[in-house]
Coordinates of C-alpha atoms in Angstrom, one line a residue:
X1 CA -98.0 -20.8 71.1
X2 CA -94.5 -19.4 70.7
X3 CA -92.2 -21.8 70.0
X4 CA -88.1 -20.1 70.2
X5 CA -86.8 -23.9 68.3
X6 CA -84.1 -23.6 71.2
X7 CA -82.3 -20.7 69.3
X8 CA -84.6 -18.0 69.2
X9 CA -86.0 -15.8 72.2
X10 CA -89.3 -16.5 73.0
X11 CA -90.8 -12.8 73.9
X12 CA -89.5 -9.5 74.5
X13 CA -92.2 -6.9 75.6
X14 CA -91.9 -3.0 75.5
X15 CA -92.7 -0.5 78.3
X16 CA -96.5 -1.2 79.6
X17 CA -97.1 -4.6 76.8
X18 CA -99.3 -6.8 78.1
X19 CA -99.4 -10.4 77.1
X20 CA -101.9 -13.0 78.2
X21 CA -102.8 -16.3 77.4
X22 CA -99.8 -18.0 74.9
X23 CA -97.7 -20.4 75.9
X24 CA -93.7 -19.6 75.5
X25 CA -91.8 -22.6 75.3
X26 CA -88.0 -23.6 74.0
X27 CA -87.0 -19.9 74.0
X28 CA -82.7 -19.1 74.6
X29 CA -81.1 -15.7 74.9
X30 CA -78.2 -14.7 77.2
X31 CA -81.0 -12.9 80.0
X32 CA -85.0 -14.1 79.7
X33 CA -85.1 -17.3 77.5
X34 CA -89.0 -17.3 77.9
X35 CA -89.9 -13.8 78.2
X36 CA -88.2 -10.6 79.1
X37 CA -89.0 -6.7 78.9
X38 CA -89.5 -3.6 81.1
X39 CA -90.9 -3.9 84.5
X40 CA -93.8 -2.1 83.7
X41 CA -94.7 -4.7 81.0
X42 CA -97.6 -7.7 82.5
X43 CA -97.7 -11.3 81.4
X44 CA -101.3 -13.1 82.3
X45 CA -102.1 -16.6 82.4
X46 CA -99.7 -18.0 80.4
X47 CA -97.6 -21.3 80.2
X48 CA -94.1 -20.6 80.3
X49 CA -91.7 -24.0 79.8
X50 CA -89.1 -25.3 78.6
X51 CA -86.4 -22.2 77.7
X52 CA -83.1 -21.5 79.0
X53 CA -81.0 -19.0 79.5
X54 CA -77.1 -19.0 79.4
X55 CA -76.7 -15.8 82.0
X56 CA -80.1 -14.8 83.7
X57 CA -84.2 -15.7 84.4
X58 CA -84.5 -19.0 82.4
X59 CA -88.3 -18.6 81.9
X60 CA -88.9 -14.9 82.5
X61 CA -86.6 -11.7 83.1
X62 CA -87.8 -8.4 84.7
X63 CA -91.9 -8.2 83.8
X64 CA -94.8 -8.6 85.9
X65 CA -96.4 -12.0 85.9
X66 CA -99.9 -13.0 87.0
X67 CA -101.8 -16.4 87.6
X68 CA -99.2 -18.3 85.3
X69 CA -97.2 -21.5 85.6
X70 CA -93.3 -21.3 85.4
X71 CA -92.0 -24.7 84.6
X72 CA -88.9 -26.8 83.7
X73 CA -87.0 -24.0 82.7
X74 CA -83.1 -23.5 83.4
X75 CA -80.6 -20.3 83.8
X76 CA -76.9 -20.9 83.9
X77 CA -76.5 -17.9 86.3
X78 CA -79.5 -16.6 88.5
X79 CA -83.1 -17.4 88.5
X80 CA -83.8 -20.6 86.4
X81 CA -87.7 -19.9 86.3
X82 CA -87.4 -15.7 86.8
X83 CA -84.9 -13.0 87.7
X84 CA -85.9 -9.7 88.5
X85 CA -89.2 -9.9 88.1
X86 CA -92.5 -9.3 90.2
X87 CA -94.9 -12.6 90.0
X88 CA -98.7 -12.6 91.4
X89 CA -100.1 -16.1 92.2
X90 CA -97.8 -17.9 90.4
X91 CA -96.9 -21.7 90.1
X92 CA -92.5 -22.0 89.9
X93 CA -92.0 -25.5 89.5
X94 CA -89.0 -27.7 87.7
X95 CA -86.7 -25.1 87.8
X96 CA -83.0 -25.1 87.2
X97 CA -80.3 -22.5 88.3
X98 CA -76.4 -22.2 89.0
X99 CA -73.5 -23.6 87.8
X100 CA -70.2 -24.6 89.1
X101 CA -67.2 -23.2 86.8
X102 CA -64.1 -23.8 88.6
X103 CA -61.9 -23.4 91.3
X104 CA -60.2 -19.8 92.7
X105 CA -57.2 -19.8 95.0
X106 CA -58.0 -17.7 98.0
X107 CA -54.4 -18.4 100.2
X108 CA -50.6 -18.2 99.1
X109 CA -47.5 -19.0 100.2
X110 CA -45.1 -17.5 98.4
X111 CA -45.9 -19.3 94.8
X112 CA -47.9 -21.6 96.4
X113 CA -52.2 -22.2 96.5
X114 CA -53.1 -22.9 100.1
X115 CA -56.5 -22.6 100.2
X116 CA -59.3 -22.7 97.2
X117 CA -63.0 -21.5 97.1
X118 CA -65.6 -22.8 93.9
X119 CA -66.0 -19.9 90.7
X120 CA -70.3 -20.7 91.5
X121 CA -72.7 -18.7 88.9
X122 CA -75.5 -17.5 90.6
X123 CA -79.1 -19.4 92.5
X124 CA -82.5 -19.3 92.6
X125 CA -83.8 -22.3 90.9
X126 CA -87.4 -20.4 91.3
X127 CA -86.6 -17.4 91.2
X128 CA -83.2 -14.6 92.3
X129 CA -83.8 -11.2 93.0
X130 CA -87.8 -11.4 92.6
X131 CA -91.1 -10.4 94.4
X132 CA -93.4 -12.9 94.7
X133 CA -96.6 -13.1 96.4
X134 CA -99.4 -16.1 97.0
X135 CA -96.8 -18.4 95.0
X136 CA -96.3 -22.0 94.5
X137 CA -92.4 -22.9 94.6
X138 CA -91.8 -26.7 94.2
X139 CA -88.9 -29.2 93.0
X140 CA -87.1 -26.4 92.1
X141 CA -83.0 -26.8 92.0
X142 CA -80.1 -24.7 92.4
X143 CA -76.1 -24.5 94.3
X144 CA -77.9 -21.4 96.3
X145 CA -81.5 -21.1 97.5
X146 CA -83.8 -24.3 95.4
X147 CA -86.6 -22.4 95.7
X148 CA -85.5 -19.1 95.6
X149 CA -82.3 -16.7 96.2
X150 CA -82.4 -12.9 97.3
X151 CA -86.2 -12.7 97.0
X152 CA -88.8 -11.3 98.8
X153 CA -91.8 -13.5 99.4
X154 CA -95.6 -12.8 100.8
X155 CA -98.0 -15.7 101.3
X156 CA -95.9 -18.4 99.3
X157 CA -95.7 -22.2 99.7
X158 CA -92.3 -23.8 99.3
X159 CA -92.2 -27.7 98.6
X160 CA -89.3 -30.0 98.1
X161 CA -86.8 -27.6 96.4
X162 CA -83.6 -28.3 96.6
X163 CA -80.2 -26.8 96.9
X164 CA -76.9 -28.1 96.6
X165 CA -73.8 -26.3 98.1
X166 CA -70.2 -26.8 97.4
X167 CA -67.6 -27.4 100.0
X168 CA -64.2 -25.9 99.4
X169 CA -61.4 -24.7 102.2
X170 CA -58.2 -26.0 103.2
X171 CA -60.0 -28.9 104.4
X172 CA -63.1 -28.9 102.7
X173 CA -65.1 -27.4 105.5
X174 CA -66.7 -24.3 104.0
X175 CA -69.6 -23.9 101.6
X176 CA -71.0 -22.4 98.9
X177 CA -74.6 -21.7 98.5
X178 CA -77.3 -23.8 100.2
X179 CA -80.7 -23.2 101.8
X180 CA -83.4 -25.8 100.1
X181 CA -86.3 -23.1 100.5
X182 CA -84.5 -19.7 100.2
X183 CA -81.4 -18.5 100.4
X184 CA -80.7 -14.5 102.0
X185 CA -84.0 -12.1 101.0
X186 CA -86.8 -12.5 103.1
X187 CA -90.3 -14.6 103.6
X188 CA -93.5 -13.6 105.7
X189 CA -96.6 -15.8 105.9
X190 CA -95.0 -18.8 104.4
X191 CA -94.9 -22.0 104.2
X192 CA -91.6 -24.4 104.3
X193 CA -92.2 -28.2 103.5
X194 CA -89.9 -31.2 102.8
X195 CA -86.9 -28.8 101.2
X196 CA -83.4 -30.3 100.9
X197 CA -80.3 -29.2 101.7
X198 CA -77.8 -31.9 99.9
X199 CA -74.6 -30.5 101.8
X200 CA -75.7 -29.3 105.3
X201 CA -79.4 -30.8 106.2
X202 CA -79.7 -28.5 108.8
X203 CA -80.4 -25.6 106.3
X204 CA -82.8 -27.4 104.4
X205 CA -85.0 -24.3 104.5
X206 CA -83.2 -21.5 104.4
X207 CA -79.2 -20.2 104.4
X208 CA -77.6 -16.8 104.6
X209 CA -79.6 -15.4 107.3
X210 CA -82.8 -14.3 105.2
X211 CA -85.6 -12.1 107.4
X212 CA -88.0 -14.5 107.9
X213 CA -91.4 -13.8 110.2
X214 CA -94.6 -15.7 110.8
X215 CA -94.0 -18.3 108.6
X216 CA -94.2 -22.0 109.2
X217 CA -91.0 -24.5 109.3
X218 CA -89.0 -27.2 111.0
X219 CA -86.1 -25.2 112.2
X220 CA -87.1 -21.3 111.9
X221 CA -84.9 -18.5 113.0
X222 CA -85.3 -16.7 116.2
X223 CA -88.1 -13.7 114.2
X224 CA -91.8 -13.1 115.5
X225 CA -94.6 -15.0 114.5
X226 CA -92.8 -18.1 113.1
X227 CA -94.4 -21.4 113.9
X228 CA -92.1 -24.6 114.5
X229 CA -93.2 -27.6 113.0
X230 CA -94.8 -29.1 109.6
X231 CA -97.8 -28.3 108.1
X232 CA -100.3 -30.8 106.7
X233 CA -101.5 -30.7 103.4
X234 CA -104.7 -32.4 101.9
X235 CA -104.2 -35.0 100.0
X236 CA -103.3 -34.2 96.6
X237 CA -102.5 -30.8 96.8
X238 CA -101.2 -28.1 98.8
X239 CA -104.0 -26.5 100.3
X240 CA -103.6 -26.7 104.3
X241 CA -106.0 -29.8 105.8
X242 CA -108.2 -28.8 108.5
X243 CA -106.6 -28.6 111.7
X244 CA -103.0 -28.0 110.1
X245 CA -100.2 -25.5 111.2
X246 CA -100.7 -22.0 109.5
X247 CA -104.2 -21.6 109.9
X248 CA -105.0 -18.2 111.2
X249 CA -101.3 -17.4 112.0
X250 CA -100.5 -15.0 109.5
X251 CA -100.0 -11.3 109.6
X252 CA -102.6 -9.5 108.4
X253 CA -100.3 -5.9 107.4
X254 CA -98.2 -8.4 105.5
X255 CA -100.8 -9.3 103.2
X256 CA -99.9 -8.3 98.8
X257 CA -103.4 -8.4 96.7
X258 CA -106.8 -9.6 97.9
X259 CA -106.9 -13.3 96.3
X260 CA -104.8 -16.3 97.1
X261 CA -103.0 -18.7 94.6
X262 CA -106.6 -20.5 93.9
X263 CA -108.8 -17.3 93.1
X264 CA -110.4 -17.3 96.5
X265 CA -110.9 -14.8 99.0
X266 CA -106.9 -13.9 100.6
X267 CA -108.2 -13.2 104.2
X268 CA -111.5 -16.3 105.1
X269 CA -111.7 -15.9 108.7
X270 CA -110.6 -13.1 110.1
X271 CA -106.5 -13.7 109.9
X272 CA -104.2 -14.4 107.0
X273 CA -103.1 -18.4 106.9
X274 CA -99.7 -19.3 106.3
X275 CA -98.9 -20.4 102.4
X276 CA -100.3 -19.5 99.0
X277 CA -103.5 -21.2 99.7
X278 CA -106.1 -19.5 102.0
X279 CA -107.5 -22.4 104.3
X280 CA -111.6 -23.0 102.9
X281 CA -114.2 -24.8 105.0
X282 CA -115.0 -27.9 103.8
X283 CA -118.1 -27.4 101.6
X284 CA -119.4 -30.6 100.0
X285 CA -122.7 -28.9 98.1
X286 CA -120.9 -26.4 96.9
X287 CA -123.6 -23.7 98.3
X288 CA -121.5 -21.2 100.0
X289 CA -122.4 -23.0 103.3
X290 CA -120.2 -24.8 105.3
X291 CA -120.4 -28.5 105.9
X292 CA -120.1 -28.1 109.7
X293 CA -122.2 -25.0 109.9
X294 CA -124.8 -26.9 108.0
X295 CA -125.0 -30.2 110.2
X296 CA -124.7 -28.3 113.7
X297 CA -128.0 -25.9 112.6
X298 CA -129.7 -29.7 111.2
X299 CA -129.2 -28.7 107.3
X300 CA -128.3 -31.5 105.5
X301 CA -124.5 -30.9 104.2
X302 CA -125.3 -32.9 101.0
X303 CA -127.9 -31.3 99.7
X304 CA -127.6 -27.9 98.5
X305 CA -129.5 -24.8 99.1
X306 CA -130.9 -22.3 96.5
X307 CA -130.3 -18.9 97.5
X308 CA -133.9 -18.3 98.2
X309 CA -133.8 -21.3 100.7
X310 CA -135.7 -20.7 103.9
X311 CA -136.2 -23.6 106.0
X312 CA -137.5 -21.3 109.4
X313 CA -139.7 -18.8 106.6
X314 CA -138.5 -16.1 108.5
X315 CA -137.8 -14.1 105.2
X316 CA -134.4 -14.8 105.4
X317 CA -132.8 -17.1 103.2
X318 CA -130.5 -19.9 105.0
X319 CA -127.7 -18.3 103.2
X320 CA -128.2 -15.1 104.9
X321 CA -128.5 -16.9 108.4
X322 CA -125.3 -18.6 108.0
X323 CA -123.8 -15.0 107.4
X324 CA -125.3 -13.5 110.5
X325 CA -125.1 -16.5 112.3
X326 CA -128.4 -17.2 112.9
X327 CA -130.1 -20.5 113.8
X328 CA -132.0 -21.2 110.0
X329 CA -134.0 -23.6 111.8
X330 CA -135.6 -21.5 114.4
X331 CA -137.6 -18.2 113.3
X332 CA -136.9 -16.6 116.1
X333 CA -133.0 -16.3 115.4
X334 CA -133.0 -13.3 113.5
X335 CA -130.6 -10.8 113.5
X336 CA -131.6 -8.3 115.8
X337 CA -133.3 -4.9 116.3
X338 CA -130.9 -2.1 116.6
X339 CA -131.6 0.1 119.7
X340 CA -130.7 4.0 119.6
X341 CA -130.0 4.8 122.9
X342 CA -129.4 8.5 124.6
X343 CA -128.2 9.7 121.4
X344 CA -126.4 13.5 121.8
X345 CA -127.0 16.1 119.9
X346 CA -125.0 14.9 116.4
X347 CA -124.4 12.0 116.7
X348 CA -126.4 8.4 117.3
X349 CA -125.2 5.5 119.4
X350 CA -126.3 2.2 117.8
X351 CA -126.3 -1.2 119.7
X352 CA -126.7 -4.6 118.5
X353 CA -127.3 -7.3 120.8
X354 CA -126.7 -10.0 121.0
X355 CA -123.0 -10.6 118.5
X356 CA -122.2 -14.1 117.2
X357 CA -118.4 -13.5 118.2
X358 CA -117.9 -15.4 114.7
X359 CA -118.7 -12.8 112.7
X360 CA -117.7 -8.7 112.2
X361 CA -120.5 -6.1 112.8
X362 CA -120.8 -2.6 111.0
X363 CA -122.2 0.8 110.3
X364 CA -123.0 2.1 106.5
X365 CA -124.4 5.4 104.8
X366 CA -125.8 6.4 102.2
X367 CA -128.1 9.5 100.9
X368 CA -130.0 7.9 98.6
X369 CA -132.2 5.2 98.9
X370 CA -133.4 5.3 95.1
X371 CA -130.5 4.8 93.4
X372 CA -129.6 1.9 91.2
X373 CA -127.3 0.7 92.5
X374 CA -127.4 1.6 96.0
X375 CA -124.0 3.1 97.8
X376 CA -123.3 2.3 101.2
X377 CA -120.1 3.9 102.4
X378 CA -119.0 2.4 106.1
X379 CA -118.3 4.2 109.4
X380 CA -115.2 3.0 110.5
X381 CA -114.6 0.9 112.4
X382 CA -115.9 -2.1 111.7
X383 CA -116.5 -4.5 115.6
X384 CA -115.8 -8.5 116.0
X385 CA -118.8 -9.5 118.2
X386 CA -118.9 -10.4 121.5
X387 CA -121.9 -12.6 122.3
X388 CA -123.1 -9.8 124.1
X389 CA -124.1 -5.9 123.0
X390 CA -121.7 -4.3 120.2
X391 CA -122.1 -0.5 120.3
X392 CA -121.5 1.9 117.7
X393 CA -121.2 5.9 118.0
X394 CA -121.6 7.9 115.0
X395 CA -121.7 11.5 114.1
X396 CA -124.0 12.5 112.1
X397 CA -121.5 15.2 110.0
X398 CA -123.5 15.5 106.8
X399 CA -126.8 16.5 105.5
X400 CA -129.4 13.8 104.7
X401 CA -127.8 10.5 105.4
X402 CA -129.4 7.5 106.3
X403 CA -127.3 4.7 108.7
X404 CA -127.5 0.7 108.8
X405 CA -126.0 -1.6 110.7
X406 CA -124.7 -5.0 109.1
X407 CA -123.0 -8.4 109.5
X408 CA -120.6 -10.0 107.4
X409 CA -117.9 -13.2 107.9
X410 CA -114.5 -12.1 109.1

């Protein structure tokens, strides 16, 4: 633990530190109360709370930061939980940025103020000028963007932030900062819930015209891929319920990093969700087998099933049929015989048939079938079934290699 008293920064970390593990509260310096240093510099799994900053980044200024929580700290100017920084499956929540200092006159006549606009310190109550991908921003506050303020964001969920503008204008009908969820930068494959915009509702998800595309809201702007409307959560967290907006309706080429904000797998079933929380089948054994999958093939759902489980003693464990799609009932359902037909001189044309159109079908090599551990390199492209025949063509451009086909989930 590293304790700053309230006088003291917490952490400041040199060109390629890493730092993992402490937690970094009641830090204060003038940019990074919590934690600053050099971009290069990476900050793992910590607990960072409870520092301030009188300019810039409250909790953290300009490092990297992975699977860590951000919380309840405050920056008079931008970024109350971090500025300029690049966060990884992060949790920003509690947050507290901008001030308002005083008031500018923006119209004369002659020796006269006609017209006034707020002196307003920066935004961000998340985070200003970041990158943040498969992040958690919630209940975050700030005059400019709650959750966050010229940011970029990838697969990030933002919950009841808050951001509250101030009017100013001849007659009070202008204003400064705003935008609940973000405020300017740009969002892809998120998710906007129940933010607040305390001066103009209307932009209780986003102001300042930020680039925002396939991403899930009540009032998105005119971009591709956005879904109108609200997402439901299951209870108690913010995972997406089954059946919710966002499921599947991501963009794949948007995707940062291979895991989501809980550790699992980024990309489940073929297309990116919406959010910081890949959508997971309900799986009440906790055997890697799917509730529904289980009960539709008669498995029971509560009970679970050893790896070597084979209810059909076909030699394939149930496990393996619910990755091929196979009935693990019937030992008949097998995945099938691959059939080389009128292959040319160089090359081999390999069908499988039939395709569970739930799964993703695919040729590998290798050249030696003794090594420990075996390497199997794949022959692009990889095929979505098609309940029918998938067919794959491959050249055969190097000495001594042996082919297999395969099935995995998408």
């Amino acid at each position: 633990r590293i304790d700053g008293a309230g006088t003291l920064g917490g952490v400041n970390l040199g060109a390629n530190a890493f730092l993992a593990g402490f937690t970094i509260t009641n830090g204060f310096r003038s940019v990074g109360g919590g934690i600053s240093g050099a971009s290069s510099a990476i900050v793992s799994n910590c607990v960072i709370t409870g520092n301030r900053s009188d300019d810039s980044g409250g909790g953290v200024y300009g490092v990297a930061v992975y699977d860590s929580l951000i919380e309840g700290n405050l920056a008079t100017s931008g970024g109350g939980g971090a500025c300029n920084a690049t966060l990884y499956r992060c949790r920003l929540i509690g947050n507290q940025s901008g001030s308002f200092e005083d008031w500018e006159c923006i119209g004369w006549i002659g020796p006269t103020c006609t017209d006034i606009r707020p002196v307003v310190r920066g935004g961000g109550g998340g985070a200003y000028d970041c990158r943040l991908f498969s992040c958690l921003l919630a209940d975050n506050f700030a005059t400019a963007g709650g959750g966050a303020c010229s940011s970029d964001l990838s697969n990030c969920t933002l919950v009841s932030n808050q951001a509250a503008g101030v009017t100013y204008g001849s007659e009070y009908n202008s204003v400064y900062g705003g935008g609940g969820g973000i405020f300017a930068g740009s969002a892809v494959n998120c998710v906007f819930e129940m933010n607040v915009d305390s001066t103009e509702p209307s932009k209780s998800d986003w102001d300042s015209s930020p680039a925002i595309s396939y991403s899930c809201l009540a009032n998105p702007p005119v971009d591709i891929g956005n879904v109108t409307g609200r997402v439901t959560f299951v209870a108690g967290t913010f995972q997406l319920a089954p059946g919710s907006l966002g499921i599947n309706a991501g963009d794949n080429a948007s995707v940062q990093g291979t895991t989501d904000l809980a550790g699992n797998p980024r990309i489940a079933n073929g297309t990116v969700d919406m959010g910081a929380y890949e959508y997971r089948l309900p799986d009440a054994d906790g055997d890697g087998i799917p509730d529904d999958w289980e009960s539709a093939q008669g498995l029971n759902p509560a009970v679970s099933n050893s790896p070597a489980m084979d209810a059909d003693g076909d030699a394939q464990p149930d496990v393996a049929e619910y990755i091929a799609d196979t009935q693990p009932n019937n030992p008949t359902s097998v995945f099938p015989q691959v059939v080389v037909t009128n292959p040319p001189l160089g090359t081999m044309v390999l069908v499988v048939d039939p395709t569970s159109t739930a799964r993703v079908y695919g040729v590998r090599w290798t050249t030696n079938l003794l090594a420990v551990p075996q390497i199997w390199t794949l022959v692009p492209p990889e095929k979505t079934g098609t309940s029918s025949a998938v067919t794959f063509t491959v050249t055969n451009d190097g000495p001594g290699r042996i082919y297999r086909t395969g099935v995995r989930l998408p």
